[in-house]
Coordinates of C-alpha atoms and ligand atoms in Angstrom, one line a residue:
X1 CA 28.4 -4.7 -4.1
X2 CA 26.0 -3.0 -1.6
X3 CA 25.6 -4.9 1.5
X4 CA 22.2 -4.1 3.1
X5 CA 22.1 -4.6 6.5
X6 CA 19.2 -5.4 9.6
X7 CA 18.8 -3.1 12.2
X8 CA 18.3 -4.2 15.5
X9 CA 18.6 -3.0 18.6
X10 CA 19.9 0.5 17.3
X11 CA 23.1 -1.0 15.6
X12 CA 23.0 -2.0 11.3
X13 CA 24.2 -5.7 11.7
X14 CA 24.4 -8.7 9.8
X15 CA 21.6 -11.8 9.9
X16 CA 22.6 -14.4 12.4
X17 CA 23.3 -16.8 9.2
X18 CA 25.9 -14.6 7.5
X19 CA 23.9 -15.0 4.4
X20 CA 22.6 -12.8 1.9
X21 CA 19.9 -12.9 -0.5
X22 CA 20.2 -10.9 -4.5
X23 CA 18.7 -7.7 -4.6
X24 CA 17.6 -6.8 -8.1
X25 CA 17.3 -3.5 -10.4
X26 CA 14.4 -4.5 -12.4
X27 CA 14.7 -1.5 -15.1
X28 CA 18.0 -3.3 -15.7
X29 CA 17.1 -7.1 -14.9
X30 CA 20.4 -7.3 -12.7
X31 CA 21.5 -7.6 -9.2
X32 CA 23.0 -4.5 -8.1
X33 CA 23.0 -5.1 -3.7
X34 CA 22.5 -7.7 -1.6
X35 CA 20.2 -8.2 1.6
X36 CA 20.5 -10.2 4.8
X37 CA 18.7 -13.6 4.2
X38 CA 17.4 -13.1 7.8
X39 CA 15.8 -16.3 10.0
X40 CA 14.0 -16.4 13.4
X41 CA 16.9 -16.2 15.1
X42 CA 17.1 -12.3 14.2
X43 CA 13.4 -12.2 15.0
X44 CA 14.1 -13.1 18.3
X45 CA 16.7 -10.6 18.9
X46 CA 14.9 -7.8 17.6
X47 CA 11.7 -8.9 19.7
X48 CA 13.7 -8.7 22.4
X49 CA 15.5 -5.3 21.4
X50 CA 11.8 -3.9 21.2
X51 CA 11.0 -5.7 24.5
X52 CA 13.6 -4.2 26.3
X53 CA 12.8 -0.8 24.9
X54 CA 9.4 -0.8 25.0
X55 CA 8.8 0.9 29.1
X56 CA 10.9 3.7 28.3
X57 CA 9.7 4.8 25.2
X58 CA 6.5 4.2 25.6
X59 CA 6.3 6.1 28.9
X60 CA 8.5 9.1 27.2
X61 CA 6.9 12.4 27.8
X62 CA 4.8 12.9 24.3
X63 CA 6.7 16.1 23.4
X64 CA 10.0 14.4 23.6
X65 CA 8.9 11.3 21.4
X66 CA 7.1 13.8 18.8
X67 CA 10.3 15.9 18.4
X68 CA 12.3 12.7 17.8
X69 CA 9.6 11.5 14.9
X70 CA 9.6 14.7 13.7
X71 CA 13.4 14.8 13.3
X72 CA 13.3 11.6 10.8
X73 CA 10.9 13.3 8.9
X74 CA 13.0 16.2 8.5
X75 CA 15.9 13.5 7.3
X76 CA 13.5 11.9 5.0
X77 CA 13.0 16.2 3.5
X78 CA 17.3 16.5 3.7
X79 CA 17.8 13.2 1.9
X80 CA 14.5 13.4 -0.5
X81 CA 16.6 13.3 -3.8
X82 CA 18.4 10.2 -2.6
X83 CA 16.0 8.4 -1.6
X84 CA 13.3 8.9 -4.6
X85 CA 16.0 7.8 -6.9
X86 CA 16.7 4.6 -4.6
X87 CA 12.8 4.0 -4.3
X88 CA 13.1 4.3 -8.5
X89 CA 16.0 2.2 -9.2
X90 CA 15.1 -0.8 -6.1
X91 CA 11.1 -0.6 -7.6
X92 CA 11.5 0.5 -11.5
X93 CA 9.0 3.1 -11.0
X94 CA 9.6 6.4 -12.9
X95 CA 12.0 8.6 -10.4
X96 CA 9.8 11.6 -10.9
X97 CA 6.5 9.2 -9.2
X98 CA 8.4 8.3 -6.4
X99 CA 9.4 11.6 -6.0
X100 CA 5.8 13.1 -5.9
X101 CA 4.1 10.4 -4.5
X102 CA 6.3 7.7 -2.3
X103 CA 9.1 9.8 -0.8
X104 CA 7.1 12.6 0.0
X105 CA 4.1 10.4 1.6
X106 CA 6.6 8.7 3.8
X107 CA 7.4 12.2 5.2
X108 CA 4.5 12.8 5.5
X109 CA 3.3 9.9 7.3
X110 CA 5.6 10.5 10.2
X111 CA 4.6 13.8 10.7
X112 CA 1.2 13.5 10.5
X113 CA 1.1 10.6 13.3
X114 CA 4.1 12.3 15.6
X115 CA 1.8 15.5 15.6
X116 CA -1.6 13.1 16.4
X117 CA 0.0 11.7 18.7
X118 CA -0.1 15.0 20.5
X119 CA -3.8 15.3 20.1
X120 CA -4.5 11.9 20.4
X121 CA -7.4 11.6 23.4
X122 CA -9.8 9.4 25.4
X123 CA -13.3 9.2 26.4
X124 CA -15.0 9.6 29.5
X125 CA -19.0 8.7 29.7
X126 CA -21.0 9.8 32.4
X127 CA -24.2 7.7 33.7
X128 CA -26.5 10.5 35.2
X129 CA -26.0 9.8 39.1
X130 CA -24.5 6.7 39.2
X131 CA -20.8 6.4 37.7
X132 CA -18.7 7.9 35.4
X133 CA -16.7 6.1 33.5
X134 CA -13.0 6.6 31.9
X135 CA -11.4 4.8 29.1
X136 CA -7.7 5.3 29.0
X137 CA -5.4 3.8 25.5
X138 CA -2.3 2.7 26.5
X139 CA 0.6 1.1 23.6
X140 CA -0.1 -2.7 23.0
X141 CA 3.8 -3.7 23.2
X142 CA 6.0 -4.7 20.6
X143 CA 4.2 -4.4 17.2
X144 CA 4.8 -6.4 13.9
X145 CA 4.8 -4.4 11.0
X146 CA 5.3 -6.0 7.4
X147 CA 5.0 -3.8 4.2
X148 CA 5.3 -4.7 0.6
X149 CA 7.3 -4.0 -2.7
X150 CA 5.0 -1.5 -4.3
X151 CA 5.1 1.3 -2.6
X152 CA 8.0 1.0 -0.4
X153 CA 8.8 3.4 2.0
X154 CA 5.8 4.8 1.5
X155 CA 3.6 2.2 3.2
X156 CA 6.5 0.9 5.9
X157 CA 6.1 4.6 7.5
X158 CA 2.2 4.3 7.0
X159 CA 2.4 1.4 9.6
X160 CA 5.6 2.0 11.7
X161 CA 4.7 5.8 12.2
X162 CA 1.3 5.6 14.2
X163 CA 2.6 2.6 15.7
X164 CA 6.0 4.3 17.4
X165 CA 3.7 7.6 17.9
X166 CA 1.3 5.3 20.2
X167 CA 4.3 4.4 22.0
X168 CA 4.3 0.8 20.8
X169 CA 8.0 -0.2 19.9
X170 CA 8.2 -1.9 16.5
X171 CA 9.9 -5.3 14.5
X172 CA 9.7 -4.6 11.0
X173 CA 10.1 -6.4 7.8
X174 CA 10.0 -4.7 4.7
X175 CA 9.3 -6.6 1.3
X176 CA 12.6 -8.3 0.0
X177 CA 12.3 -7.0 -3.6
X178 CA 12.8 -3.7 -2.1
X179 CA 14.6 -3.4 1.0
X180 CA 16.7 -0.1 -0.2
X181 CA 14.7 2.5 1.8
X182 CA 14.1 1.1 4.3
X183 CA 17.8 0.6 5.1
X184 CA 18.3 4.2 4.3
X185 CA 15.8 4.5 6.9
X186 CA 17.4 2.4 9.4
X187 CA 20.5 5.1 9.1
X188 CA 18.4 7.9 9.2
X189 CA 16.9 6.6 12.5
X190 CA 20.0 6.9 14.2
X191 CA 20.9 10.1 12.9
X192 CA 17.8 11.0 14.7
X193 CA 18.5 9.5 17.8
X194 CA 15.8 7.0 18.7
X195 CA 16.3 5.1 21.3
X196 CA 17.7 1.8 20.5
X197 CA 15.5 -1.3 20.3
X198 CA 12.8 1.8 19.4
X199 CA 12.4 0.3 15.8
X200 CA 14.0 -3.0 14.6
X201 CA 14.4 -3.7 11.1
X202 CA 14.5 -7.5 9.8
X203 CA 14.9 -7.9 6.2
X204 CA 14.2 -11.2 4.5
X205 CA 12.3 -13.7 3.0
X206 CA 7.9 -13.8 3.9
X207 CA 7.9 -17.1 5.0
X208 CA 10.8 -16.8 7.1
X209 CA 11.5 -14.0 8.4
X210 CA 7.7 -12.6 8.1
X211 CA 6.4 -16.0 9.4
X212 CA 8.3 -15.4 12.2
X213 CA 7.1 -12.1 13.0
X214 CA 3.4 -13.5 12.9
X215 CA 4.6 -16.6 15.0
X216 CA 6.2 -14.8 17.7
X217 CA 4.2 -15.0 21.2
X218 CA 5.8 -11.3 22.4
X219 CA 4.5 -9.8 19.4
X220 CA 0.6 -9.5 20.0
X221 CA -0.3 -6.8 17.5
X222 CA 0.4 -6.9 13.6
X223 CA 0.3 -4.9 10.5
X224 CA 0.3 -6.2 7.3
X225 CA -0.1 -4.9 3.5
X226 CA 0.2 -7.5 0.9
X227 CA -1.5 -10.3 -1.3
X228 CA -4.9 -11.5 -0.1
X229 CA -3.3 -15.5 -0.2
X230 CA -0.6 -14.0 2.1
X231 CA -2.9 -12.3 4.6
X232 CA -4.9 -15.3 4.7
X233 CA -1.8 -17.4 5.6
X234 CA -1.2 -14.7 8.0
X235 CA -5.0 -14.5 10.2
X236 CA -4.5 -18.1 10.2
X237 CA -1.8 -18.4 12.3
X238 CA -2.3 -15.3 14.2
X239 CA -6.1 -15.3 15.2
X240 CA -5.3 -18.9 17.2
X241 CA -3.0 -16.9 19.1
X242 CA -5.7 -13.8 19.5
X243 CA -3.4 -11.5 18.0
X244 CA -4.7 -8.1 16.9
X245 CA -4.3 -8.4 13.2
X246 CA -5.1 -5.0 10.6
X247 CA -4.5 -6.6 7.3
X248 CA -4.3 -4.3 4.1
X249 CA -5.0 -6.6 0.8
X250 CA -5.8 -6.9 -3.2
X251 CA -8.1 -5.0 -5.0
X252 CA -10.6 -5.3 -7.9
X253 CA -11.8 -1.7 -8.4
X254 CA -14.4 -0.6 -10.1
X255 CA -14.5 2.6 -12.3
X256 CA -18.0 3.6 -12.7
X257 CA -18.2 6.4 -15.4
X258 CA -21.6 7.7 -15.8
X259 CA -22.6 9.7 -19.2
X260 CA -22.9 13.1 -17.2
X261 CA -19.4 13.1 -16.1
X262 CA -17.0 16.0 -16.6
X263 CA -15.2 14.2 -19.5
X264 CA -11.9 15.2 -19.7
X265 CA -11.4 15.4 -15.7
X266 CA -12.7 12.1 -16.0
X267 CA -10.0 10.9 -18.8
X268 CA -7.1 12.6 -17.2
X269 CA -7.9 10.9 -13.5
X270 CA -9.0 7.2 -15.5
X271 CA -5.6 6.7 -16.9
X272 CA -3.8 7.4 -13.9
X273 CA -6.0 5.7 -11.7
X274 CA -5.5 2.6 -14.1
X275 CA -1.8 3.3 -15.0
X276 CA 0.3 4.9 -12.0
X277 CA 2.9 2.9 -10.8
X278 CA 2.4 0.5 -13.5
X279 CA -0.9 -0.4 -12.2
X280 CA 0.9 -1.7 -9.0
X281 CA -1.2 -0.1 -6.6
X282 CA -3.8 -1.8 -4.8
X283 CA -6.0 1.1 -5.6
X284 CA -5.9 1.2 -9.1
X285 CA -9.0 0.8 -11.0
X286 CA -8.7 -2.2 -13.1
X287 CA -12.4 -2.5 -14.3
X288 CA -13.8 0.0 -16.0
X289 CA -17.5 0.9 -16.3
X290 CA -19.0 2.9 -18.9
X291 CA -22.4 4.1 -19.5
X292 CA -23.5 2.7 -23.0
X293 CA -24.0 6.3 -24.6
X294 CA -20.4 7.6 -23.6
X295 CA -18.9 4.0 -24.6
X296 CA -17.5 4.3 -27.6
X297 CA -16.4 8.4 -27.2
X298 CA -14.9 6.9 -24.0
X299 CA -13.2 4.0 -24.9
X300 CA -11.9 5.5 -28.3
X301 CA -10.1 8.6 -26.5
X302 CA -8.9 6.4 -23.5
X303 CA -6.4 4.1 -26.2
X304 CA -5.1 6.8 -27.8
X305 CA -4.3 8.4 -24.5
X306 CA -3.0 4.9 -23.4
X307 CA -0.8 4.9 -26.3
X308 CA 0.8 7.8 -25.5
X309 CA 2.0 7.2 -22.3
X310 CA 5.7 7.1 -22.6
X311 CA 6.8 3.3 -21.0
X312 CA 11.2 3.5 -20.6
X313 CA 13.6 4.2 -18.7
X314 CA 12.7 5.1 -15.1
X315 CA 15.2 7.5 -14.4
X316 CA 14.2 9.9 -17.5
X317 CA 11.6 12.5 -16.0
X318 CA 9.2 12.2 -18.9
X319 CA 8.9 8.5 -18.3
X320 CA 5.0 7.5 -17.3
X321 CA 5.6 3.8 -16.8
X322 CA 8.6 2.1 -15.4
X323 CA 9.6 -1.9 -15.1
X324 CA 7.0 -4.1 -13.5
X325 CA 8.9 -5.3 -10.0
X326 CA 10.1 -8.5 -11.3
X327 CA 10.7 -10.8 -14.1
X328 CA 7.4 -13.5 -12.1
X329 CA 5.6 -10.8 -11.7
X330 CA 5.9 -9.7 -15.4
X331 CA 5.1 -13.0 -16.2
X332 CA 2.3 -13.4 -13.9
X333 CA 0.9 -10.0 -15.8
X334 CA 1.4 -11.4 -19.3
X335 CA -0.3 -14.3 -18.6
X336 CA -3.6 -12.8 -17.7
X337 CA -3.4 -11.1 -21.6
X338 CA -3.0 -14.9 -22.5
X339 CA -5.8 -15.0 -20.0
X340 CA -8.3 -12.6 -21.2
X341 CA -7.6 -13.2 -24.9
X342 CA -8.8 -16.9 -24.4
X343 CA -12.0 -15.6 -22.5
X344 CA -12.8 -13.5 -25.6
X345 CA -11.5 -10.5 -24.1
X346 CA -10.2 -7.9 -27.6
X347 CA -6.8 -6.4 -26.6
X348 CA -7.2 -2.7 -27.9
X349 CA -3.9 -2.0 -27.3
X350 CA -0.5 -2.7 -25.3
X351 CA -0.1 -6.1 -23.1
X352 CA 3.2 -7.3 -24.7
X353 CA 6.4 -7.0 -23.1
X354 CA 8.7 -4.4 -24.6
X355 CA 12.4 -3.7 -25.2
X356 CA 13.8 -0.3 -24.1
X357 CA 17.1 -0.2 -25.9
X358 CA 20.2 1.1 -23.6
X359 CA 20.9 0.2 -20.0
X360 CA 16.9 -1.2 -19.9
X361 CA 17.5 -3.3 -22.4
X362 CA 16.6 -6.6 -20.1
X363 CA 14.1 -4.9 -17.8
X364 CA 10.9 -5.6 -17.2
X365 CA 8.5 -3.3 -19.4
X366 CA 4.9 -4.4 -20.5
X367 CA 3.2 -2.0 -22.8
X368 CA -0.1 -0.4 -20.9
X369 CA -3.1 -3.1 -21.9
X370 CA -6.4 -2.3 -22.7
X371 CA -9.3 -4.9 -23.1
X372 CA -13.3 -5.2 -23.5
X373 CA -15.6 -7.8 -24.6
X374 CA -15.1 -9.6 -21.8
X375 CA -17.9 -10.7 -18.9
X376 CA -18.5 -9.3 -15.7
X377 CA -17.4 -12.9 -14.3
X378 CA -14.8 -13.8 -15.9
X379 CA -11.1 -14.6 -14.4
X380 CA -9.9 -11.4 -16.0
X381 CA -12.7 -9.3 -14.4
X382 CA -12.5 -11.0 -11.4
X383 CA -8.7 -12.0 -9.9
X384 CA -6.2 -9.3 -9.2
X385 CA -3.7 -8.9 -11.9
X386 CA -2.1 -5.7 -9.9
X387 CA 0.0 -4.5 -13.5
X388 CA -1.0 -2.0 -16.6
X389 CA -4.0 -3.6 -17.7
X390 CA -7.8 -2.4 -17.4
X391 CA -10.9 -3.9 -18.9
X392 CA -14.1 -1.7 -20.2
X393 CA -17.3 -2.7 -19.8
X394 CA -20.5 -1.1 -20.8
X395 CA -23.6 -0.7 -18.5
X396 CA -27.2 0.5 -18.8
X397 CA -28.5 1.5 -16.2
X398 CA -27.2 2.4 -12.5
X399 CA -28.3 -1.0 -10.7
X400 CA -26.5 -3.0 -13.4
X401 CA -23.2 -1.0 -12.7
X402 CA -24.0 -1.0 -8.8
X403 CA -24.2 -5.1 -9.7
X404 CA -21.4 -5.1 -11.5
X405 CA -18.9 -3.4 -9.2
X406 CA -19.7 -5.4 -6.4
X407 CA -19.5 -8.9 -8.3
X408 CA -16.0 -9.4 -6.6
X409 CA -14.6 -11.1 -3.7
X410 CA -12.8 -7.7 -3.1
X411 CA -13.5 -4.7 -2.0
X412 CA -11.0 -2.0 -1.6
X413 CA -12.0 1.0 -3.4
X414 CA -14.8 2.3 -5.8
X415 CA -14.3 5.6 -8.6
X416 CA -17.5 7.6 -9.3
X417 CA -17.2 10.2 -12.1
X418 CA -21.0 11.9 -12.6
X419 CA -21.7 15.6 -12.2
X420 CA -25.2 14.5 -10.7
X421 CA -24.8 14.6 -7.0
X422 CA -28.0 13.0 -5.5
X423 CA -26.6 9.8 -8.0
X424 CA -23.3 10.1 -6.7
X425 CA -24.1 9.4 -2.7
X426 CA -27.1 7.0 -3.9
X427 CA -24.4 4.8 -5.7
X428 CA -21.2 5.6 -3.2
X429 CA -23.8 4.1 -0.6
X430 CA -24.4 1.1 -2.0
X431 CA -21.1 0.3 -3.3
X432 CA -19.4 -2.5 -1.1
X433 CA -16.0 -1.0 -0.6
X434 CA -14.0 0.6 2.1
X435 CA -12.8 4.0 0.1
X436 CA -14.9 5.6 -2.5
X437 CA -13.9 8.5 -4.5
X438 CA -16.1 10.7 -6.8
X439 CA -15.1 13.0 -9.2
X440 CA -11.2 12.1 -8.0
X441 CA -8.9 9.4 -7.5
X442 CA -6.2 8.7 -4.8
X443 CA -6.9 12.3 -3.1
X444 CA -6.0 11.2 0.3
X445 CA -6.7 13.0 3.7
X446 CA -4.8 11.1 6.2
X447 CA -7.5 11.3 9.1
X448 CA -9.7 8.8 7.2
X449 CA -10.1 5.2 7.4
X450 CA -8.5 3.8 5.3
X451 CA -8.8 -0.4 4.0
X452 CA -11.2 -2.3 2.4
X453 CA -14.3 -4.8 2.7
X454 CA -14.8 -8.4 2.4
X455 CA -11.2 -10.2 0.8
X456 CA -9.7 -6.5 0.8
X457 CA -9.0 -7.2 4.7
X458 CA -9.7 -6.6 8.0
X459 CA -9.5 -3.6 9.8
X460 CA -8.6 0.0 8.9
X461 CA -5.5 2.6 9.1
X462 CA -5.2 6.0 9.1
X463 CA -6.2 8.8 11.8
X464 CA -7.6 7.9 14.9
X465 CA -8.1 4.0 13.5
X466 CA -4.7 3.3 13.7
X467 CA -3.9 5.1 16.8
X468 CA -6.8 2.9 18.6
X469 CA -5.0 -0.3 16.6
X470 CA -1.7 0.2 18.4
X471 CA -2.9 0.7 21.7
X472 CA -5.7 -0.9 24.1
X473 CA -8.1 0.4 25.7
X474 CA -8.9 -0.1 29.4
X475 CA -12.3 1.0 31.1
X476 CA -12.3 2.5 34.5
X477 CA -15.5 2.9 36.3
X478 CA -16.5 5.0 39.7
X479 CA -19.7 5.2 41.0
X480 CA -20.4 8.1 42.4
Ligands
TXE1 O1 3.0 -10.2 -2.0 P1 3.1 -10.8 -0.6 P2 3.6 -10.8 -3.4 C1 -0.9 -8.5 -4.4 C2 -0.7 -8.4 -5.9 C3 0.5 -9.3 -6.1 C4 0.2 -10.4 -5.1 C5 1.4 -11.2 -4.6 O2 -1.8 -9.0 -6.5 O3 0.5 -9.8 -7.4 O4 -0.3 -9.7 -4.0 O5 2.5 -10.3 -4.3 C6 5.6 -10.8 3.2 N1 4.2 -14.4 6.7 N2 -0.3 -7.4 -3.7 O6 3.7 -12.2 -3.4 O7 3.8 -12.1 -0.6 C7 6.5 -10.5 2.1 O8 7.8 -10.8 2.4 C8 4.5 -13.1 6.8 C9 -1.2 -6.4 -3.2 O9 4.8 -10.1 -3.6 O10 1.8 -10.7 0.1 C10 6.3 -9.0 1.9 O11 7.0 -8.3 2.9 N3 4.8 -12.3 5.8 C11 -0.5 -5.5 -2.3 C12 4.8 -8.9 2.2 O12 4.5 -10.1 3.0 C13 4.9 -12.8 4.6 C14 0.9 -5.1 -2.4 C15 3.9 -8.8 1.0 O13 4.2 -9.8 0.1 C16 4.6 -14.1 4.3 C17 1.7 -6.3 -2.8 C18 4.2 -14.9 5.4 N4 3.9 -16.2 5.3 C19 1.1 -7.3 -3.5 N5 4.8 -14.3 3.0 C20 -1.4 -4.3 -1.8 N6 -2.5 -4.6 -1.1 O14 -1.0 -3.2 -2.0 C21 5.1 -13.2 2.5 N7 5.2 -12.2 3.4

């Protein structure tokens, strides 16, 4: 069976405890690799690997770094078949999403932030005959960079790629329920020719190997994407220790479809906005709004669409949805159906756990859910059950759905669908969430922030945000 292994200090070795944890296909239910069951002990080395790295790349001339990033990338376009249908069969996502969306993203990333990095500039302010000032941003040191299951490789080169391209150097820990890319990755890194120590890769349990990370006094900067209880667990240790912390969390999302909307652009973009990757995206829409008039139209066409959506084997190209990431979290999913039925919540259709005859026969499938009667403040409408299931709500009038999709402790992203536009920025502005789309979902232009507001996290990536993250500024003034 596949060994996966860390990779520190440029070299794939095994954890310091020669022990390895069970890697699971969740399409299939079965174990199918295994993965270092890593401790601080590899943490330490890798810190140091990164420590010992960290003057020379991070005074590299910028071209030289930039062609180096740019050469993964161009791995990550050589081995693209390979590794969507790893990111499919380590996740259970349908081979043809993480082929459009994860695989091609992580590319992406890196050559988005090798090439900002080029562009990447600092201020100067001048005070009219007295000084001028000069701010220069120089790379933090080594950063911490922990990603999680759902997106894979997607979001570990969303946080390692403007961190490297700042000229920080990096110790890594992907998710443990899917470790396979970023292995890959590790390889492909050394195809490239980064330096060693450049990027270290720890793979292993969050609360040891990830605890670690965050724990570590040479590590002052960290990255996280995860659960909102996790990132908690995380400022807490780190903001004692002043550490610069950008942490990515949940979501509720709110879907606000006014009667005016384009309807079928609207239908198309709902159901993947609720449904993509199984609903395992943090910005999904799980709660869906509906102005009363459109309400029944909407709600009518959006099962039947819902019902078509073709849930099997990930590897087929017509599949939509693939296996939920693991037998918990399948239960965790069917339990809010439980849940929601209890609150009053109907069940339109889906929420039950379905057999896909074959090789899938012990995966993890659960039929896309629909529900409504429920409250705005209910459990259902309220915690984040991050798998196929939606609630619709109707509304009256715009305050009541402004009320509405703020009633959260999240606030991640926020769906507008109107074809009034003076509504559309009066609403988008007084929506309480870090990303708002109207008229589109998940149509992403790397140079924004990117995060979310109140228990979505702290902080934002993307463009100039996370350039600024991985490196500190320093003001220099002359008087003149
Ligand atoms: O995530 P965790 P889990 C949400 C979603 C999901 C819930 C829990 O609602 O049901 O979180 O998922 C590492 N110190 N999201 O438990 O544990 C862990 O090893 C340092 C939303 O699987 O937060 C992994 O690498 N690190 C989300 C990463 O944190 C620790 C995506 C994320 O795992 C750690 C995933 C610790 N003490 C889940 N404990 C999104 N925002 O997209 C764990 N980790």
């Amino acid at each position: 069976m596949l060994k996966i292994l860390n990779y520190i200090d440029g070299e794939l070795v095994s954890p310091a405890s020669t022990l390895y944890l069970d890697n699971s296909n969740p399409a299939e239910g079965k174990v199918y690799s295994r993965i270092p069951d890593s401790n601080e002990q590899d943490v330490a080395r890798a810190t140091e690997a990164a420590k010992t790295s960290f003057t020379g790349w991070s005074s590299m001339p910028l071209d030289k770094r930039t062609a180096i990033l740019l050469k993964i990338a161009d791995l990550i376009d050589r081995d693209f078949e390979k590794l969507s249908l790893a990111e499919s069969i380590d996740t259970g996502k349908p081979v043809a999403l993480a082929k459009s969306m994860d695989i091609s993203r992580a590319s992406a990333n890196i050559k988005f932030y090798a090439t900002a990095a080029m562009h990447f500039a600092s201020e100067s302010h001048l005070m009219e005959g007295e000084s001028i000032n000069y701010t220069t941003r120089s790379a933090i040191g080594v950063a911490g960079c922990i990603s999680p299951w759902n997106l894979p490789l997607y979001l570990f080169t969303w946080k390692i790629a403007p961190a490297l391209a700042a000229g920080c150097t990096v110790v890594a820990k992907p998710s443990e329920l899917t470790p396979m890319t970023a292995f890959l990755f590790s390889q492909l890194c050394i195809e490239a020719g980064l330096p060693k120590g450049v990027l270290n890769i720890v793979h292993g349990l969050g609360d040891k190997v990830g605890q670690a990370i965050i724990e570590h006094p040479d590590i002052p900067v960290i990255s996280f994407t995860g659960g909102t209880i996790t990132g908690r667990k995380i400022a807490a240790t780190a903001a004692p220790m002043f550490k610069k912390l950008s942490l990515e969390l949940g979501g509720k999302n709110p879907n606000i479809i006014f009667a005016d909307c384009d309807f079928e652009q609207t239908m198309e973009t709902s159901i993947r906005s609720s449904f993509s990757n199984q609903g395992e995206i943090c910005l999904c829409g799980s709660r869906i709004l509906v102005e009363r008039s459109l309400y029944d139209r909407f709600v009518q066409e959006f099962v039947r669409r819902t019902q078509a959506l073709i849930v099997g084997d990930p590897l087929d190209e017509k599949t939509k949805i693939g296996a939920l990431i693991s037998e918990a979290h399948m239960n965790k999913v069917l339990s809010y159906i439980e849940l929601a039925k209890q609150e009053g919540g109907k069940i339109l259709c889906g929420g039950k756990q379905i057999k896909i005859s074959g090789r899938c026969e012990n995966g993890y499938f659960v039929e896309p859910a629909v529900i409504t009667g429920l409250n705005q403040n209910c459990r259902t409408n309220q915690e984040e059950i991050f798998g196929p299931v939606v609630t619709i709500m109707p509304f009256d009038k715009e305050e009541e759905a402004i009320t509405f999709a703020n009633d959260t402790a999240y606030g991640l992203s926020a769906t507008i669908w109107t074809e009034n536009l003076k509504r559309a920025h009066r609403v988008a502005h007084q929506l309480k969430s870090g990303i708002i789309w109207i008229n589109c979902w998940l149509l992403r232009d790397l140079r924004t922030p990117f995060g979310g507001m109140k228990q979505s996290g702290v902080g934002r990536e993307g463009g100039w945000e996370a350039l600024r993250f991985f490196t500190e500024a320093k003001n220099v003034c002359i008087r003149l």
